[in-house]
Amino acid sequence: KRGCGIQRPNPYVTAKAWCLLDYEDLTMAIDHISKKYPKAKIFAIGLSTGGGQIRNYMSRMGGFTKIAAAVACDAGHAWDRCIVSLDRRLPVIAQCLARAVATNYIDFADRNPNHARNAGVDVKRLKSLKNMEDLVTTLMAPTNGYRGKSYEYLHLSCPADPASVATPLMNLFTLNDQIVSREELITDSKYP
């Protein structure tokens, strides 16, 4: 994920924050592999947001996907509900996750104040995040073209219809995942 990680920093090099609905970086990696090894089948596995990005790529690409098969592990599919649920159920974990992402972006903003300002990021507010919903509103939505529209951003981050996935995709969910609540898994059969 773009800009995530404290112990192994993945610093931001552009004003765009990592995105729940984006698969631009994944597409670039898949295209690179397919050009370098044109006869190779590409298989993918993603955990959490990485799994969600693989699923988004596969569902939006449909029959044009370059992935032969994939596994998405603990990849929340209704991010609007997952983020709010995480903030409610595990506020300390939500705050830690949000601040880890914010810290890397603040470092970027210190080096590139005009880029962050032009992207619509309120760095002062970013320094006092309380939860993941604050992160979405303050950083993720504005840097991905949804300034002032965080609800729309979260809603759009849900993957397309799973029926549009044209190659094998296994969705694995654990009932003790921190992001996707047990209740969400049991009541939502979108991904059996």
Coordinates of N, CA, C and O in Angstrom, one line a residue:
K1 N 0.9 -1.2 0.0 CA 0.0 0.0 0.0 C 0.9 1.2 0.0 O 1.8 1.3 0.8
R2 N 0.5 2.1 -0.8 CA 1.3 3.4 -0.9 C 1.3 4.2 0.4 O 0.3 4.5 0.9
G3 N 2.5 4.4 0.9 CA 2.7 5.2 2.1 C 2.5 4.5 3.4 O 2.5 5.2 4.4
C4 N 2.2 3.2 3.4 CA 2.0 2.6 4.7 C 3.3 1.9 5.3 O 4.2 1.7 4.5
G5 N 3.3 1.7 6.5 CA 4.4 1.0 7.2 C 5.3 2.0 8.0 O 5.6 3.1 7.5
I6 N 5.5 1.6 9.2 CA 6.4 2.4 10.1 C 7.8 1.8 10.1 O 8.8 2.4 9.9
Q7 N 7.8 0.5 10.4 CA 9.1 -0.2 10.5 C 9.8 -0.4 9.1 O 11.0 -0.3 9.0
R8 N 9.0 -0.6 8.1 CA 9.6 -0.7 6.7 C 8.8 0.4 5.9 O 7.9 0.1 5.2
P9 N 9.3 1.6 6.0 CA 8.5 2.7 5.4 C 8.4 2.5 3.9 O 9.4 2.1 3.2
N10 N 7.3 2.9 3.4 CA 7.0 2.9 1.9 C 6.6 4.4 1.7 O 5.5 4.7 1.6
P11 N 7.7 5.3 1.6 CA 7.3 6.7 1.6 C 6.6 7.2 0.3 O 6.7 6.6 -0.7
Y12 N 5.8 8.2 0.6 CA 5.0 8.8 -0.5 C 6.0 9.5 -1.4 O 6.9 10.2 -1.0
V13 N 5.8 9.4 -2.7 CA 6.6 10.1 -3.7 C 5.7 11.1 -4.5 O 6.1 11.9 -5.3
T14 N 4.3 10.9 -4.4 CA 3.4 11.8 -5.0 C 2.4 12.2 -3.9 O 2.3 11.6 -2.9
A15 N 1.5 13.2 -4.2 CA 0.5 13.6 -3.3 C -0.6 12.7 -3.1 O -1.5 12.8 -2.2
K16 N -0.7 11.6 -4.0 CA -1.8 10.7 -3.9 C -1.6 9.7 -2.8 O -0.6 8.9 -2.8
A17 N -2.6 9.6 -1.9 CA -2.5 8.6 -0.8 C -3.0 7.2 -1.3 O -3.6 7.1 -2.4
W18 N -2.7 6.2 -0.5 CA -3.2 4.9 -0.9 C -4.7 4.9 -0.9 O -5.3 5.7 -0.2
C19 N -5.3 4.1 -1.7 CA -6.7 4.2 -2.0 C -7.3 2.8 -1.9 O -6.8 1.9 -2.5
L20 N -8.5 2.8 -1.3 CA -9.2 1.5 -1.2 C -9.7 1.0 -2.5 O -9.9 -0.1 -2.7
L21 N -10.1 1.9 -3.4 CA -10.7 1.5 -4.7 C -9.7 1.4 -5.8 O -9.9 0.9 -6.8
D22 N -8.4 1.9 -5.5 CA -7.4 2.0 -6.6 C -6.8 0.6 -6.8 O -6.6 -0.2 -5.9
Y23 N -6.4 0.4 -8.0 CA -5.6 -0.8 -8.4 C -4.6 -0.4 -9.4 O -4.1 -1.2 -10.1
E24 N -4.3 0.9 -9.5 CA -3.3 1.5 -10.4 C -1.9 0.9 -10.2 O -1.3 0.4 -11.2
D25 N -1.4 0.8 -9.0 CA -0.1 0.2 -8.7 C -0.1 -1.3 -9.1 O 0.9 -1.8 -9.6
L26 N -1.2 -2.0 -8.7 CA -1.3 -3.4 -9.0 C -1.3 -3.6 -10.6 O -0.6 -4.5 -11.1
T27 N -2.0 -2.8 -11.3 CA -2.1 -2.9 -12.7 C -0.7 -2.7 -13.3 O -0.3 -3.5 -14.2
M28 N 0.0 -1.7 -12.8 CA 1.4 -1.5 -13.3 C 2.3 -2.7 -13.1 O 3.0 -3.1 -14.0
A29 N 2.2 -3.3 -11.9 CA 3.0 -4.5 -11.6 C 2.6 -5.7 -12.5 O 3.5 -6.4 -13.0
I30 N 1.3 -5.9 -12.7 CA 0.8 -7.0 -13.5 C 1.3 -6.8 -14.9 O 1.7 -7.7 -15.6
D31 N 1.1 -5.6 -15.4 CA 1.5 -5.3 -16.8 C 3.0 -5.5 -17.0 O 3.5 -6.0 -18.0
H32 N 3.8 -5.1 -16.0 CA 5.3 -5.3 -16.1 C 5.6 -6.8 -16.1 O 6.4 -7.2 -17.0
I33 N 5.0 -7.6 -15.3 CA 5.3 -9.0 -15.3 C 4.8 -9.7 -16.6 O 5.6 -10.5 -17.2
S34 N 3.7 -9.3 -17.1 CA 3.2 -9.9 -18.3 C 4.0 -9.5 -19.5 O 4.2 -10.3 -20.5
K35 N 4.6 -8.3 -19.5 CA 5.5 -8.0 -20.6 C 6.9 -8.7 -20.5 O 7.4 -9.1 -21.5
K36 N 7.4 -8.8 -19.3 CA 8.7 -9.5 -19.1 C 8.6 -11.0 -19.3 O 9.5 -11.6 -19.8
Y37 N 7.5 -11.6 -18.9 CA 7.2 -13.0 -19.1 C 5.9 -13.3 -19.8 O 4.9 -13.7 -19.2
P38 N 5.8 -13.0 -21.1 CA 4.6 -13.1 -21.8 C 3.9 -14.4 -21.8 O 2.7 -14.5 -21.9
K39 N 4.6 -15.5 -21.6 CA 4.0 -16.8 -21.6 C 3.6 -17.3 -20.2 O 3.0 -18.4 -20.1
A40 N 4.0 -16.6 -19.2 CA 3.8 -17.0 -17.8 C 2.3 -16.7 -17.4 O 1.8 -15.7 -17.7
K41 N 1.7 -17.6 -16.6 CA 0.4 -17.4 -16.0 C 0.7 -16.6 -14.7 O 1.7 -16.8 -14.0
I42 N -0.1 -15.6 -14.5 CA 0.0 -14.8 -13.3 C -1.0 -15.2 -12.2 O -2.2 -15.2 -12.5
F43 N -0.5 -15.5 -11.0 CA -1.3 -15.8 -9.9 C -1.1 -14.7 -8.9 O 0.0 -14.2 -8.7
A44 N -2.1 -14.4 -8.1 CA -2.0 -13.4 -7.1 C -2.6 -13.8 -5.8 O -3.6 -14.6 -5.7
I45 N -2.0 -13.3 -4.7 CA -2.6 -13.4 -3.4 C -2.5 -12.1 -2.6 O -1.5 -11.4 -2.8
G46 N -3.5 -11.7 -2.0 CA -3.5 -10.4 -1.3 C -4.1 -10.5 0.1 O -5.1 -11.3 0.3
L47 N -3.6 -9.8 1.0 CA -4.1 -9.8 2.4 C -4.7 -8.5 2.7 O -4.0 -7.4 2.5
S48 N -5.8 -8.5 3.3 CA -6.5 -7.2 3.7 C -6.7 -6.3 2.5 O -7.3 -6.7 1.6
T49 N -6.2 -5.1 2.6 CA -6.4 -4.1 1.5 C -5.8 -4.7 0.2 O -6.4 -4.4 -0.8
G50 N -4.7 -5.4 0.3 CA -4.1 -5.9 -0.9 C -5.0 -6.9 -1.6 O -5.2 -7.0 -2.8
G51 N -5.7 -7.7 -0.8 CA -6.8 -8.6 -1.3 C -7.9 -7.9 -1.9 O -8.4 -8.3 -3.0
G52 N -8.3 -6.8 -1.3 CA -9.4 -6.0 -1.8 C -9.0 -5.3 -3.2 O -9.8 -5.3 -4.1
Q53 N -7.7 -4.9 -3.3 CA -7.3 -4.3 -4.5 C -7.2 -5.4 -5.6 O -7.6 -5.1 -6.8
I54 N -6.8 -6.6 -5.3 CA -6.8 -7.7 -6.3 C -8.2 -8.0 -6.7 O -8.5 -8.1 -7.9
R55 N -9.2 -8.0 -5.8 CA -10.6 -8.3 -6.1 C -11.1 -7.2 -6.9 O -11.9 -7.4 -7.9
N56 N -10.8 -5.9 -6.6 CA -11.3 -4.8 -7.4 C -10.7 -4.9 -8.8 O -11.5 -4.7 -9.8
Y57 N -9.5 -5.2 -9.0 CA -8.9 -5.3 -10.3 C -9.6 -6.4 -11.1 O -10.0 -6.1 -12.2
M58 N -9.8 -7.6 -10.5 CA -10.4 -8.7 -11.2 C -11.8 -8.4 -11.5 O -12.3 -8.7 -12.6
S59 N -12.6 -7.8 -10.6 CA -14.0 -7.5 -10.9 C -14.2 -6.4 -11.9 O -15.1 -6.5 -12.7
R60 N -13.3 -5.4 -11.9 CA -13.5 -4.3 -12.9 C -12.9 -4.7 -14.2 O -13.3 -4.2 -15.2
M61 N -11.9 -5.6 -14.3 CA -11.3 -6.0 -15.6 C -12.1 -7.0 -16.3 O -12.0 -7.2 -17.5
G62 N -12.9 -7.8 -15.5 CA -13.7 -8.9 -16.1 C -12.8 -9.8 -16.9 O -11.8 -10.3 -16.4
G63 N -13.2 -10.1 -18.1 CA -12.5 -11.0 -19.0 C -11.2 -10.5 -19.5 O -10.4 -11.3 -20.1
F64 N -10.9 -9.2 -19.2 CA -9.6 -8.7 -19.7 C -8.5 -8.8 -18.6 O -7.4 -8.3 -18.9
T65 N -8.8 -9.4 -17.5 CA -7.8 -9.6 -16.5 C -6.6 -10.4 -16.9 O -6.8 -11.3 -17.7
K66 N -5.4 -10.0 -16.4 CA -4.2 -10.8 -16.8 C -3.9 -11.8 -15.6 O -2.9 -12.5 -15.7
I67 N -4.7 -11.8 -14.6 CA -4.5 -12.8 -13.5 C -5.3 -14.1 -13.8 O -6.5 -14.1 -14.1
A68 N -4.5 -15.2 -13.8 CA -5.1 -16.5 -14.1 C -6.0 -17.0 -12.9 O -7.0 -17.6 -13.1
A69 N -5.6 -16.7 -11.7 CA -6.3 -17.1 -10.5 C -5.8 -16.3 -9.3 O -4.6 -15.9 -9.3
A70 N -6.6 -16.1 -8.3 CA -6.1 -15.3 -7.1 C -6.8 -15.7 -5.9 O -7.9 -16.4 -5.9
V71 N -6.2 -15.3 -4.7 CA -6.8 -15.5 -3.4 C -6.8 -14.2 -2.7 O -5.8 -13.5 -2.7
A72 N -7.9 -13.8 -2.2 CA -8.1 -12.6 -1.4 C -8.4 -13.0 0.0 O -9.4 -13.6 0.3
C73 N -7.5 -12.6 0.9 CA -7.6 -13.0 2.4 C -8.0 -11.8 3.2 O -7.4 -10.8 3.2
D74 N -9.1 -12.0 4.0 CA -9.5 -10.9 4.9 C -9.6 -9.6 4.2 O -9.2 -8.6 4.7
A75 N -10.2 -9.5 3.0 CA -10.3 -8.3 2.3 C -11.8 -7.8 2.4 O -12.7 -8.3 1.8
G76 N -12.0 -6.8 3.2 CA -13.3 -6.3 3.4 C -13.9 -5.8 2.1 O -13.2 -5.2 1.3
H77 N -15.1 -6.1 1.9 CA -15.8 -5.8 0.6 C -16.7 -4.6 0.7 O -17.0 -3.9 -0.2
A78 N -17.1 -4.2 1.9 CA -18.0 -3.1 2.1 C -17.2 -2.1 3.0 O -17.5 -2.0 4.2
W79 N -16.2 -1.4 2.4 CA -15.3 -0.6 3.2 C -16.1 0.5 4.0 O -15.6 0.8 5.1
D80 N -17.2 1.0 3.5 CA -17.9 2.0 4.3 C -18.3 1.4 5.6 O -18.2 2.1 6.6
R81 N -18.8 0.2 5.6 CA -19.2 -0.4 6.9 C -18.1 -0.9 7.7 O -18.1 -0.8 8.9
C82 N -17.0 -1.5 7.0 CA -15.9 -2.0 7.8 C -15.1 -0.9 8.5 O -14.7 -1.1 9.7
I83 N -14.9 0.2 7.9 CA -14.2 1.3 8.6 C -15.0 1.8 9.8 O -14.4 2.0 10.9
V84 N -16.2 2.1 9.6 CA -17.1 2.5 10.8 C -17.1 1.5 11.9 O -17.0 1.8 13.1
S85 N -17.2 0.2 11.5 CA -17.2 -0.9 12.5 C -15.9 -1.0 13.2 O -15.9 -1.2 14.4
L86 N -14.8 -0.8 12.5 CA -13.5 -0.9 13.2 C -13.4 0.2 14.2 O -12.9 0.0 15.3
D87 N -13.7 1.4 13.8 CA -13.7 2.6 14.7 C -14.5 2.3 15.9 O -14.1 2.7 17.0
R88 N -15.6 1.7 15.8 CA -16.5 1.5 16.9 C -16.0 0.3 17.8 O -16.0 0.5 19.0
R89 N -15.6 -0.8 17.2 CA -15.3 -2.0 17.9 C -13.9 -1.9 18.5 O -13.6 -2.4 19.6
L90 N -12.9 -1.4 17.8 CA -11.5 -1.4 18.2 C -10.9 0.0 18.0 O -10.0 0.1 17.1
P91 N -11.3 0.9 18.8 CA -10.8 2.3 18.6 C -9.3 2.5 18.7 O -8.7 3.3 17.9
V92 N -8.7 1.8 19.5 CA -7.2 2.0 19.7 C -6.5 1.4 18.4 O -5.6 2.1 17.9
I93 N -6.9 0.3 17.9 CA -6.3 -0.3 16.7 C -6.6 0.6 15.5 O -5.7 0.9 14.7
A94 N -7.8 1.1 15.4 CA -8.2 2.1 14.4 C -7.3 3.3 14.4 O -6.8 3.7 13.3
Q95 N -7.1 3.8 15.6 CA -6.2 5.0 15.7 C -4.8 4.7 15.3 O -4.1 5.5 14.6
C96 N -4.3 3.6 15.7 CA -2.9 3.2 15.4 C -2.7 3.0 13.9 O -1.8 3.5 13.3
L97 N -3.7 2.4 13.2 CA -3.6 2.2 11.8 C -3.7 3.5 11.1 O -2.9 3.8 10.1
A98 N -4.6 4.4 11.5 CA -4.7 5.7 10.9 C -3.5 6.5 11.0 O -3.0 7.2 10.1
R99 N -2.9 6.5 12.2 CA -1.7 7.4 12.5 C -0.5 6.8 11.7 O 0.4 7.6 11.3
A100 N -0.4 5.5 11.5 CA 0.7 5.0 10.7 C 0.7 5.5 9.3 O 1.7 6.0 8.8
V101 N -0.4 5.6 8.7 CA -0.6 6.1 7.3 C -0.3 7.6 7.4 O 0.4 8.2 6.5
A102 N -0.9 8.3 8.3 CA -0.8 9.7 8.4 C 0.6 10.2 8.6 O 1.1 11.2 8.0
T103 N 1.4 9.5 9.4 CA 2.8 9.8 9.7 C 3.6 9.9 8.4 O 4.4 10.8 8.2
N104 N 3.4 8.9 7.6 CA 4.2 8.9 6.3 C 3.7 10.0 5.4 O 4.6 10.6 4.7
Y105 N 2.5 10.3 5.4 CA 2.0 11.4 4.6 C 2.5 12.8 5.1 O 2.8 13.7 4.4
I106 N 2.5 12.9 6.4 CA 3.0 14.1 7.0 C 4.5 14.4 6.7 O 4.9 15.5 6.3
D107 N 5.3 13.3 6.7 CA 6.7 13.4 6.2 C 6.7 13.9 4.8 O 7.5 14.7 4.4
F108 N 5.8 13.3 3.9 CA 5.8 13.8 2.5 C 5.4 15.3 2.5 O 6.0 16.1 1.7
A109 N 4.4 15.7 3.2 CA 3.9 17.1 3.2 C 5.0 18.0 3.7 O 5.1 19.1 3.2
D110 N 5.8 17.6 4.7 CA 6.9 18.4 5.1 C 7.9 18.7 4.0 O 8.5 19.8 3.9
R111 N 8.1 17.7 3.2 CA 9.1 17.8 2.0 C 8.4 18.5 0.8 O 9.1 19.1 0.0
N112 N 7.1 18.4 0.7 CA 6.4 18.9 -0.5 C 5.1 19.6 -0.1 O 4.0 19.2 -0.4
P113 N 5.2 20.8 0.6 CA 4.0 21.4 1.2 C 3.0 21.8 0.1 O 1.8 21.7 0.3
N114 N 3.5 22.3 -1.1 CA 2.6 22.7 -2.1 C 1.8 21.5 -2.7 O 0.6 21.7 -3.0
H115 N 2.4 20.4 -2.8 CA 1.7 19.2 -3.4 C 0.6 18.8 -2.4 O -0.5 18.5 -2.9
A116 N 0.9 18.7 -1.1 CA -0.2 18.3 -0.2 C -1.3 19.3 -0.1 O -2.5 19.0 -0.1
R117 N -1.0 20.6 -0.2 CA -2.0 21.7 -0.1 C -2.9 21.6 -1.4 O -4.1 21.6 -1.3
N118 N -2.2 21.4 -2.6 CA -3.0 21.3 -3.8 C -3.9 20.1 -3.9 O -4.9 20.0 -4.5
A119 N -3.5 19.0 -3.1 CA -4.3 17.8 -3.1 C -5.5 17.9 -2.2 O -6.3 17.1 -2.1
G120 N -5.5 19.0 -1.4 CA -6.6 19.3 -0.5 C -6.5 18.6 0.9 O -7.4 18.4 1.6
V121 N -5.2 18.4 1.3 CA -5.0 17.7 2.6 C -4.7 18.8 3.7 O -3.9 19.6 3.5
D122 N -5.5 18.7 4.7 CA -5.3 19.6 5.9 C -4.3 18.9 6.8 O -4.7 18.0 7.6
V123 N -3.0 19.2 6.7 CA -2.0 18.5 7.4 C -2.1 18.7 8.9 O -1.9 17.8 9.7
K124 N -2.6 19.9 9.3 CA -2.8 20.1 10.8 C -3.8 19.1 11.3 O -3.6 18.5 12.4
R125 N -4.9 18.9 10.6 CA -5.9 18.0 11.0 C -5.4 16.6 10.9 O -5.8 15.7 11.8
L126 N -4.6 16.3 10.0 CA -4.0 14.9 9.8 C -3.2 14.6 11.0 O -3.1 13.4 11.4
K127 N -2.6 15.5 11.7 CA -1.7 15.3 12.8 C -2.5 14.9 14.1 O -2.0 14.4 15.0
S128 N -3.8 15.1 14.0 CA -4.7 14.8 15.2 C -5.8 13.8 14.9 O -6.9 13.9 15.5
L129 N -5.5 12.9 14.0 CA -6.5 11.9 13.7 C -6.9 11.1 14.9 O -6.1 10.7 15.8
K130 N -8.2 10.7 14.9 CA -8.7 9.9 16.0 C -9.1 8.5 15.6 O -9.2 7.6 16.4
N131 N -9.3 8.3 14.3 CA -9.8 7.0 13.8 C -9.6 6.9 12.3 O -9.2 7.8 11.6
M132 N -10.0 5.7 11.8 CA -9.9 5.5 10.3 C -10.9 6.4 9.5 O -10.5 6.8 8.4
E133 N -12.0 6.7 10.1 CA -13.0 7.5 9.3 C -12.3 8.9 9.1 O -12.5 9.5 8.1
D134 N -11.6 9.4 10.2 CA -10.9 10.7 10.0 C -9.8 10.6 8.9 O -9.7 11.5 8.1
L135 N -9.2 9.5 8.8 CA -8.1 9.3 7.8 C -8.8 9.3 6.4 O -8.2 10.0 5.5
V136 N -9.9 8.7 6.3 CA -10.6 8.7 5.0 C -11.0 10.1 4.6 O -10.7 10.5 3.5
T137 N -11.6 10.8 5.5 CA -12.0 12.2 5.3 C -10.9 13.1 5.0 O -11.0 14.0 4.1
T138 N -9.8 13.0 5.8 CA -8.7 14.0 5.8 C -7.7 13.7 4.7 O -7.1 14.6 4.1
L139 N -7.5 12.4 4.4 CA -6.4 12.1 3.5 C -6.8 11.3 2.2 O -6.6 11.7 1.1
M140 N -7.4 10.2 2.4 CA -7.7 9.3 1.3 C -8.7 9.9 0.3 O -8.4 9.9 -0.9
A141 N -9.8 10.4 0.8 CA -10.8 10.9 -0.2 C -10.2 12.1 -0.9 O -10.3 12.1 -2.2
P142 N -9.7 13.1 -0.3 CA -9.2 14.3 -1.0 C -8.1 14.0 -2.0 O -8.1 14.5 -3.1
T143 N -7.1 13.1 -1.7 CA -6.0 12.9 -2.6 C -6.4 12.0 -3.7 O -5.6 11.8 -4.7
N144 N -7.6 11.4 -3.7 CA -8.0 10.6 -4.8 C -9.2 11.2 -5.5 O -10.0 10.5 -6.1
G145 N -9.4 12.5 -5.4 CA -10.4 13.2 -6.2 C -11.7 13.4 -5.5 O -12.7 13.7 -6.2
Y146 N -11.8 13.1 -4.2 CA -13.1 13.1 -3.6 C -13.1 14.1 -2.4 O -13.6 13.8 -1.3
R147 N -12.6 15.2 -2.6 CA -12.5 16.2 -1.5 C -13.9 16.6 -1.1 O -14.8 16.9 -1.9
G148 N -14.2 16.5 0.2 CA -15.5 16.8 0.8 C -16.5 15.7 0.5 O -17.7 15.9 0.7
K149 N -16.1 14.6 -0.1 CA -17.1 13.5 -0.5 C -16.6 12.2 0.0 O -16.5 11.2 -0.7
S150 N -16.3 12.1 1.3 CA -15.7 10.9 1.8 C -16.7 9.7 1.8 O -16.3 8.6 1.6
Y151 N -18.0 10.0 2.0 CA -19.0 8.9 1.9 C -19.0 8.3 0.5 O -19.1 7.1 0.3
E152 N -19.1 9.2 -0.5 CA -19.1 8.7 -1.9 C -17.8 7.9 -2.2 O -17.9 6.8 -2.8
Y153 N -16.7 8.4 -1.7 CA -15.4 7.7 -1.9 C -15.5 6.2 -1.3 O -15.1 5.3 -1.9
L154 N -15.9 6.1 0.0 CA -16.0 4.8 0.6 C -17.0 3.9 -0.1 O -16.7 2.7 -0.3
H155 N -18.1 4.5 -0.5 CA -19.1 3.7 -1.3 C -18.6 3.1 -2.6 O -18.7 2.0 -2.9
L156 N -17.8 4.0 -3.3 CA -17.3 3.6 -4.6 C -16.1 2.6 -4.4 O -15.8 1.9 -5.3
S157 N -15.5 2.5 -3.2 CA -14.4 1.6 -3.0 C -14.8 0.2 -2.9 O -14.0 -0.7 -2.9
C158 N -16.1 -0.1 -2.8 CA -16.6 -1.4 -2.7 C -16.4 -2.0 -4.1 O -16.6 -1.3 -5.1
P159 N -16.0 -3.3 -4.2 CA -15.7 -3.8 -5.5 C -17.0 -4.0 -6.4 O -18.1 -4.0 -5.9
A160 N -16.7 -4.1 -7.7 CA -17.9 -4.3 -8.6 C -18.5 -5.7 -8.3 O -18.0 -6.4 -7.4
D161 N -19.6 -6.0 -9.0 CA -20.3 -7.2 -8.8 C -19.4 -8.4 -8.9 O -18.6 -8.5 -9.9
P162 N -19.3 -9.3 -7.9 CA -18.5 -10.5 -7.9 C -18.7 -11.3 -9.1 O -17.8 -12.1 -9.6
A163 N -19.9 -11.3 -9.7 CA -20.2 -12.1 -10.9 C -19.4 -11.6 -12.1 O -19.3 -12.4 -13.1
S164 N -18.8 -10.4 -12.1 CA -18.0 -9.9 -13.2 C -16.6 -10.5 -13.2 O -15.8 -10.3 -14.1
V165 N -16.2 -11.2 -12.1 CA -14.9 -11.8 -12.1 C -14.9 -13.0 -13.0 O -15.7 -13.9 -12.9
A166 N -14.0 -13.0 -14.0 CA -14.0 -14.0 -15.1 C -13.0 -15.1 -14.8 O -13.0 -16.1 -15.6
T167 N -12.1 -15.0 -13.9 CA -11.2 -16.1 -13.6 C -11.3 -16.5 -12.1 O -11.9 -15.7 -11.3
P168 N -10.8 -17.7 -11.7 CA -11.0 -18.1 -10.3 C -10.4 -17.1 -9.3 O -9.3 -16.7 -9.4
L169 N -11.3 -16.8 -8.3 CA -10.9 -16.0 -7.2 C -11.5 -16.6 -5.9 O -12.7 -16.7 -5.8
M170 N -10.6 -16.9 -5.0 CA -11.1 -17.5 -3.7 C -11.0 -16.3 -2.7 O -10.0 -15.7 -2.5
N171 N -12.1 -16.1 -2.0 CA -12.2 -15.1 -0.9 C -12.1 -15.9 0.4 O -13.0 -16.7 0.7
L172 N -11.1 -15.6 1.2 CA -11.0 -16.3 2.5 C -11.2 -15.2 3.6 O -10.6 -14.2 3.5
F173 N -12.0 -15.5 4.5 CA -12.3 -14.6 5.6 C -12.1 -15.4 6.9 O -12.6 -16.5 7.1
T174 N -11.5 -14.7 7.9 CA -11.4 -15.3 9.2 C -12.5 -14.6 10.1 O -12.7 -13.4 9.9
L175 N -13.0 -15.3 11.0 CA -14.0 -14.8 11.9 C -13.5 -13.9 13.0 O -14.2 -13.3 13.7
N176 N -12.1 -13.8 13.1 CA -11.6 -12.9 14.1 C -10.8 -11.8 13.4 O -9.9 -11.2 14.1
D177 N -11.1 -11.4 12.2 CA -10.4 -10.3 11.5 C -10.7 -9.0 12.2 O -11.8 -8.8 12.7
Q178 N -9.7 -8.1 12.3 CA -9.9 -6.9 13.0 C -10.7 -5.9 12.2 O -11.5 -5.1 12.7
I179 N -10.6 -5.9 10.9 CA -11.3 -4.9 10.0 C -12.7 -5.4 9.7 O -13.7 -4.6 9.9
V180 N -12.9 -6.6 9.3 CA -14.2 -7.1 8.9 C -14.8 -7.8 10.1 O -14.2 -8.8 10.6
S181 N -15.8 -7.3 10.6 CA -16.4 -7.9 11.8 C -17.1 -9.2 11.5 O -17.5 -9.5 10.4
R182 N -17.1 -10.0 12.6 CA -17.8 -11.4 12.5 C -19.2 -11.2 12.0 O -19.7 -11.9 11.1
E183 N -19.9 -10.2 12.5 CA -21.3 -10.0 12.1 C -21.4 -9.6 10.6 O -22.3 -10.1 10.0
E184 N -20.5 -8.8 10.1 CA -20.5 -8.5 8.7 C -20.3 -9.7 7.8 O -21.0 -9.8 6.8
L185 N -19.5 -10.6 8.2 CA -19.3 -11.8 7.5 C -20.5 -12.7 7.5 O -20.9 -13.3 6.5
I186 N -21.1 -12.9 8.6 CA -22.2 -13.8 8.8 C -23.5 -13.3 8.1 O -24.2 -14.0 7.4
T187 N -23.7 -11.9 8.1 CA -24.9 -11.4 7.6 C -24.8 -11.0 6.1 O -25.8 -10.8 5.5
D188 N -23.6 -10.9 5.6 CA -23.5 -10.5 4.2 C -22.9 -11.6 3.4 O -21.8 -12.0 3.5
S189 N -23.7 -12.2 2.5 CA -23.3 -13.4 1.8 C -22.9 -13.0 0.3 O -22.9 -13.8 -0.6
K190 N -22.5 -11.8 0.1 CA -22.0 -11.3 -1.2 C -20.9 -12.2 -1.7 O -20.8 -12.5 -2.9
Y191 N -20.0 -12.6 -0.8 CA -18.9 -13.4 -1.1 C -18.9 -14.7 -0.4 O -18.4 -14.8 0.7
P192 N -19.6 -15.7 -0.9 CA -19.8 -16.9 -0.1 C -18.5 -17.7 0.1 O -17.5 -17.5 -0.6

